[in-house]
mmCIF file of C-alpha atoms in Angstrom:
data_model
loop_
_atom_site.group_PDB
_atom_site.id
_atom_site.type_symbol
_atom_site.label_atom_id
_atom_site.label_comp_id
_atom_site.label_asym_id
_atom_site.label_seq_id
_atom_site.Cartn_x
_atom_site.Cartn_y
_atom_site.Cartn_z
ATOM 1 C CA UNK A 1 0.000 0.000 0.000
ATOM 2 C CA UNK A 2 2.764 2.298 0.752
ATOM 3 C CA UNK A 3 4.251 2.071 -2.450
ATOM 4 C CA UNK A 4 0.892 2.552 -4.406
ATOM 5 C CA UNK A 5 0.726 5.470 -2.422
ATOM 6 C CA UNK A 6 4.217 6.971 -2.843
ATOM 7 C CA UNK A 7 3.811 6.547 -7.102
ATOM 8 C CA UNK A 8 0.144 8.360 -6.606
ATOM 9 C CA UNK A 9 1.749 11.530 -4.770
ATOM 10 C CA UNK A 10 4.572 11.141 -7.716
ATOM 11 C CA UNK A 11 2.017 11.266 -10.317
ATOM 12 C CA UNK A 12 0.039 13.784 -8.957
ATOM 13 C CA UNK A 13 3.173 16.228 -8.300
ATOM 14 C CA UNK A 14 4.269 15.457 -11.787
ATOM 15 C CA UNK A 15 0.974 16.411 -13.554
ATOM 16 C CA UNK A 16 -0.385 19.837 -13.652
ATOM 17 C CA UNK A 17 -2.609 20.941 -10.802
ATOM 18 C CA UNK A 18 -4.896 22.884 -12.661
ATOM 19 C CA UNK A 19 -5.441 23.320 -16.761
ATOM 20 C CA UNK A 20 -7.402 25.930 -18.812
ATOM 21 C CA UNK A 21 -9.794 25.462 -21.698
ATOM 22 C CA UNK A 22 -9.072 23.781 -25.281
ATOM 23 C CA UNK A 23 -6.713 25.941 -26.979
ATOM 24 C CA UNK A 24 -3.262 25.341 -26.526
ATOM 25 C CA UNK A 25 -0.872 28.096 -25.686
ATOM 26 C CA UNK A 26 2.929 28.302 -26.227
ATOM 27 C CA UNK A 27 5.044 26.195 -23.252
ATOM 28 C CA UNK A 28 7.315 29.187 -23.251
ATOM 29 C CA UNK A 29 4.865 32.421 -23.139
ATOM 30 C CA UNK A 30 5.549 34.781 -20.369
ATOM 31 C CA UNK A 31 2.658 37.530 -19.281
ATOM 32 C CA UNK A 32 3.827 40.007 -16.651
ATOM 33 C CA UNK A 33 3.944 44.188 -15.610
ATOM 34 C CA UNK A 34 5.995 46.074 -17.372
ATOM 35 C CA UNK A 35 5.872 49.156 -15.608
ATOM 36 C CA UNK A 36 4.713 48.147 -11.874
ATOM 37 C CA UNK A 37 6.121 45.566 -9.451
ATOM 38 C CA UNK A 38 5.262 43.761 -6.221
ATOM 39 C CA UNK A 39 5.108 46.356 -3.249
ATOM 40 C CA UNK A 40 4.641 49.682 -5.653
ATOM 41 C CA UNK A 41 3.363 52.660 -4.218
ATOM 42 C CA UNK A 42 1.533 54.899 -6.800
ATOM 43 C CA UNK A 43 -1.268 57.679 -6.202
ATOM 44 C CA UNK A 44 -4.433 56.940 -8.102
ATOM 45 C CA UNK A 45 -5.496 56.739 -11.307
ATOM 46 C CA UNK A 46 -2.377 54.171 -12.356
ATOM 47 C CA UNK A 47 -1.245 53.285 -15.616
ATOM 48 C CA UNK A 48 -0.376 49.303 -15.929
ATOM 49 C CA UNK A 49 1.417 47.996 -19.486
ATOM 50 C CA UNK A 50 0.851 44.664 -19.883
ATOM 51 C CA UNK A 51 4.280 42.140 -21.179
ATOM 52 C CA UNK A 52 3.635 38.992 -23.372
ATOM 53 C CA UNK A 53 6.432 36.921 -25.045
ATOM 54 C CA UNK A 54 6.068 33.551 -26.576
ATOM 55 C CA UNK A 55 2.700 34.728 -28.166
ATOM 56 C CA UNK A 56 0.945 37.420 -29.939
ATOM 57 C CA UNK A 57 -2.397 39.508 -28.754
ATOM 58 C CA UNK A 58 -5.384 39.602 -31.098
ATOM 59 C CA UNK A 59 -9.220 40.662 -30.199
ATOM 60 C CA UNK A 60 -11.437 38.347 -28.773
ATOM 61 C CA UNK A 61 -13.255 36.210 -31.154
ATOM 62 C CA UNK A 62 -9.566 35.919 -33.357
ATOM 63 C CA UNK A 63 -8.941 32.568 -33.956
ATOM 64 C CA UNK A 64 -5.238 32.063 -34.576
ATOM 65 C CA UNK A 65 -2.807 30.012 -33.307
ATOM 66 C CA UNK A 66 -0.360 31.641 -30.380
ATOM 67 C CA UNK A 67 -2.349 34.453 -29.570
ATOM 68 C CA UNK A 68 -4.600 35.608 -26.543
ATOM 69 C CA UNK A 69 -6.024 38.948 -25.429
ATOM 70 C CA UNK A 70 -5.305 39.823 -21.719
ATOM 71 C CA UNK A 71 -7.239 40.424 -18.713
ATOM 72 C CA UNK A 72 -6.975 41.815 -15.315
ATOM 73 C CA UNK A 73 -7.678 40.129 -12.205
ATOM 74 C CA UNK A 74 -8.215 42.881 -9.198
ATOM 75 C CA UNK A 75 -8.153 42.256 -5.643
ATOM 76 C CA UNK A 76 -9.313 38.371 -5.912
ATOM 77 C CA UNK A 77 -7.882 35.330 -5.351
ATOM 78 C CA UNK A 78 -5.916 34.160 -8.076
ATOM 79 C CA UNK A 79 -6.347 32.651 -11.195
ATOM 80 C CA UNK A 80 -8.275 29.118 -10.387
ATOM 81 C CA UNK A 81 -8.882 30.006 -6.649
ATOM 82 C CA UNK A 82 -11.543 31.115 -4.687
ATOM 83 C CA UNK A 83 -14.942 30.640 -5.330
ATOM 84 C CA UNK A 84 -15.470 30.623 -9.328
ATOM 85 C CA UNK A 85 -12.036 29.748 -9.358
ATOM 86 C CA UNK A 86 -12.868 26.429 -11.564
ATOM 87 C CA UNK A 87 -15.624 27.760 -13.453
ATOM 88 C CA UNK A 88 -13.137 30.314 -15.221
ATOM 89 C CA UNK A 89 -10.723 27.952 -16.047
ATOM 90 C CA UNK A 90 -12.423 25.843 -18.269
ATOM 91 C CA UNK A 91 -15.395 27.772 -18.826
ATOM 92 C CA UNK A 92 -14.459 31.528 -19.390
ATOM 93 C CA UNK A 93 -12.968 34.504 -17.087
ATOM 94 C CA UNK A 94 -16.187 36.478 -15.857
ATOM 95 C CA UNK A 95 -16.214 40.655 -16.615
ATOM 96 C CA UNK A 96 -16.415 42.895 -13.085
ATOM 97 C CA UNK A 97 -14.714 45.054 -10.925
ATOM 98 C CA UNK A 98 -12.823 41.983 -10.759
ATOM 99 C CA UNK A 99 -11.992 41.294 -13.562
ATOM 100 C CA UNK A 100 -10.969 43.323 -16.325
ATOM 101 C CA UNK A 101 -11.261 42.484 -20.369
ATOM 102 C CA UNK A 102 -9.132 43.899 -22.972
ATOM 103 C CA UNK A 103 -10.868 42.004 -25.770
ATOM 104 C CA UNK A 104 -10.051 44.864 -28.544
ATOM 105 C CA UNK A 105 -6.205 43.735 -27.832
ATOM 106 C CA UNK A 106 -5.216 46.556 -25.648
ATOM 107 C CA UNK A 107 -1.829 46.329 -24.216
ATOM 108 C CA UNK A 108 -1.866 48.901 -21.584
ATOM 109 C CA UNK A 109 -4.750 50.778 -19.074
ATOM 110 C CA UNK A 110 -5.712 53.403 -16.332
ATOM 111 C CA UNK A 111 -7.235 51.950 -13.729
ATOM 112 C CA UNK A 112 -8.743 53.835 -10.718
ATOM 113 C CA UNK A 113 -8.240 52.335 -7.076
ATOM 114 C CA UNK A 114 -9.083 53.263 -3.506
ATOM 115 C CA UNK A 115 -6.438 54.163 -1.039
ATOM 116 C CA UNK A 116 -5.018 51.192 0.482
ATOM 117 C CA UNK A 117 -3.544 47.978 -0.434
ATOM 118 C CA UNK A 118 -4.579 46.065 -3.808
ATOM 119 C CA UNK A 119 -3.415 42.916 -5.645
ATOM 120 C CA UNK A 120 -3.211 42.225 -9.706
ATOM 121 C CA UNK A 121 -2.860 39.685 -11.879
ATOM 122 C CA UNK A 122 -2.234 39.157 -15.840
ATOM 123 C CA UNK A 123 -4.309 36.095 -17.308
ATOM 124 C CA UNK A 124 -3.854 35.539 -20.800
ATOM 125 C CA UNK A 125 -7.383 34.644 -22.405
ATOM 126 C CA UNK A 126 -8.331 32.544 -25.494
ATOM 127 C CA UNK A 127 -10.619 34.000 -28.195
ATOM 128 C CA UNK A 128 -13.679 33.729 -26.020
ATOM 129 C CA UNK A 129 -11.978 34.549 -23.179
ATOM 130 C CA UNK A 130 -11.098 31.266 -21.635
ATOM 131 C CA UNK A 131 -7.561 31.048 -20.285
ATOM 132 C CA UNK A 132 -5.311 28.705 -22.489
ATOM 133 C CA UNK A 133 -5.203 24.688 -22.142
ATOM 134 C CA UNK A 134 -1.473 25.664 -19.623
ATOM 135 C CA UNK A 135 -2.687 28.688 -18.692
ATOM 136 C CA UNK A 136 -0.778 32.280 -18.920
ATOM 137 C CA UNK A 137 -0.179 34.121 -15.605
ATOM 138 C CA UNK A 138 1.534 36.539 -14.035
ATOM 139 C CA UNK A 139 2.576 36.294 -10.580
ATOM 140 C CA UNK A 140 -0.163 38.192 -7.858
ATOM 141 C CA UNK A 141 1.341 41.655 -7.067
ATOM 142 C CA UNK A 142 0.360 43.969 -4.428
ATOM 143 C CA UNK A 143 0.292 47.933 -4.773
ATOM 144 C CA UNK A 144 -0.191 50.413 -2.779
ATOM 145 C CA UNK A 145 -2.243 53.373 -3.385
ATOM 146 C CA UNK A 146 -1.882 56.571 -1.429
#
């Protein structure tokens, strides 16, 4: 029994905890900030420019191979957690003060926050705004807003 249970942790820590919808995205794509990072202090409005290497950004509804259009996650777990955190994985990223769509293929925003502390993420959606079969992240950050 011990051994059964020893290859089952194996297999499970060599498989992928969590996988997006059906279209496949490039093993090596990167999304991240390219003008904030983690523990930033800004005064509100804030301008965030959104990174992506390995694959191209096209409007939502494009279907073509290697591209995505981003969105913003906003003070919520992330990607995959919390409460519709499978849902959006396989069955689309919702659209709400949470979550922010740049389905024209907008590569930069202003976004308005409260004083206080506030996290962000990059997710990398599909072209109906599904995050890709390995999904595309960007590590959580947390600003500050004065």
């Amino acid at each position: 029994m011990k051994t059964f249970s020893a290859a089952l942790l194996v297999a499970s820590l060599a498989s992928p905890l969590w996988a997006g919808g059906e279209t496949a995205s490039n093993p090596d794509a990167q999304v991240y900030f390219v003008n904030i990072q983690d523990g930033d202090t800004f005064v509100s409005p804030v301008k965030v420019v959104f990174g992506l290497s390995g694959m191209g950004v096209a409007p939502a509804g494009t279907e073509k191979e290697n591209t995505g259009h981003h969105h913003l996650l906003i003070d919520r777990p992330p990607l995959g957690q919390g409460e519709d955190g499978a849902d959006e994985l396989s069955n689309g990223i919702m659209s709400d003060e949470h979550h922010k769509h740049f389905g024209g293929g907008q590569t930069e925003t202003v976004i308005d926050l409260e004083p206080g502390q506030h996290t962000l993420q990059l997710v990398l959606g599909d072209m109906g705004h599904v995050p890709h079969s390995t999904p595309i992240v960007s590590e959580v950050i947390t600003i500050v807003i004065e």
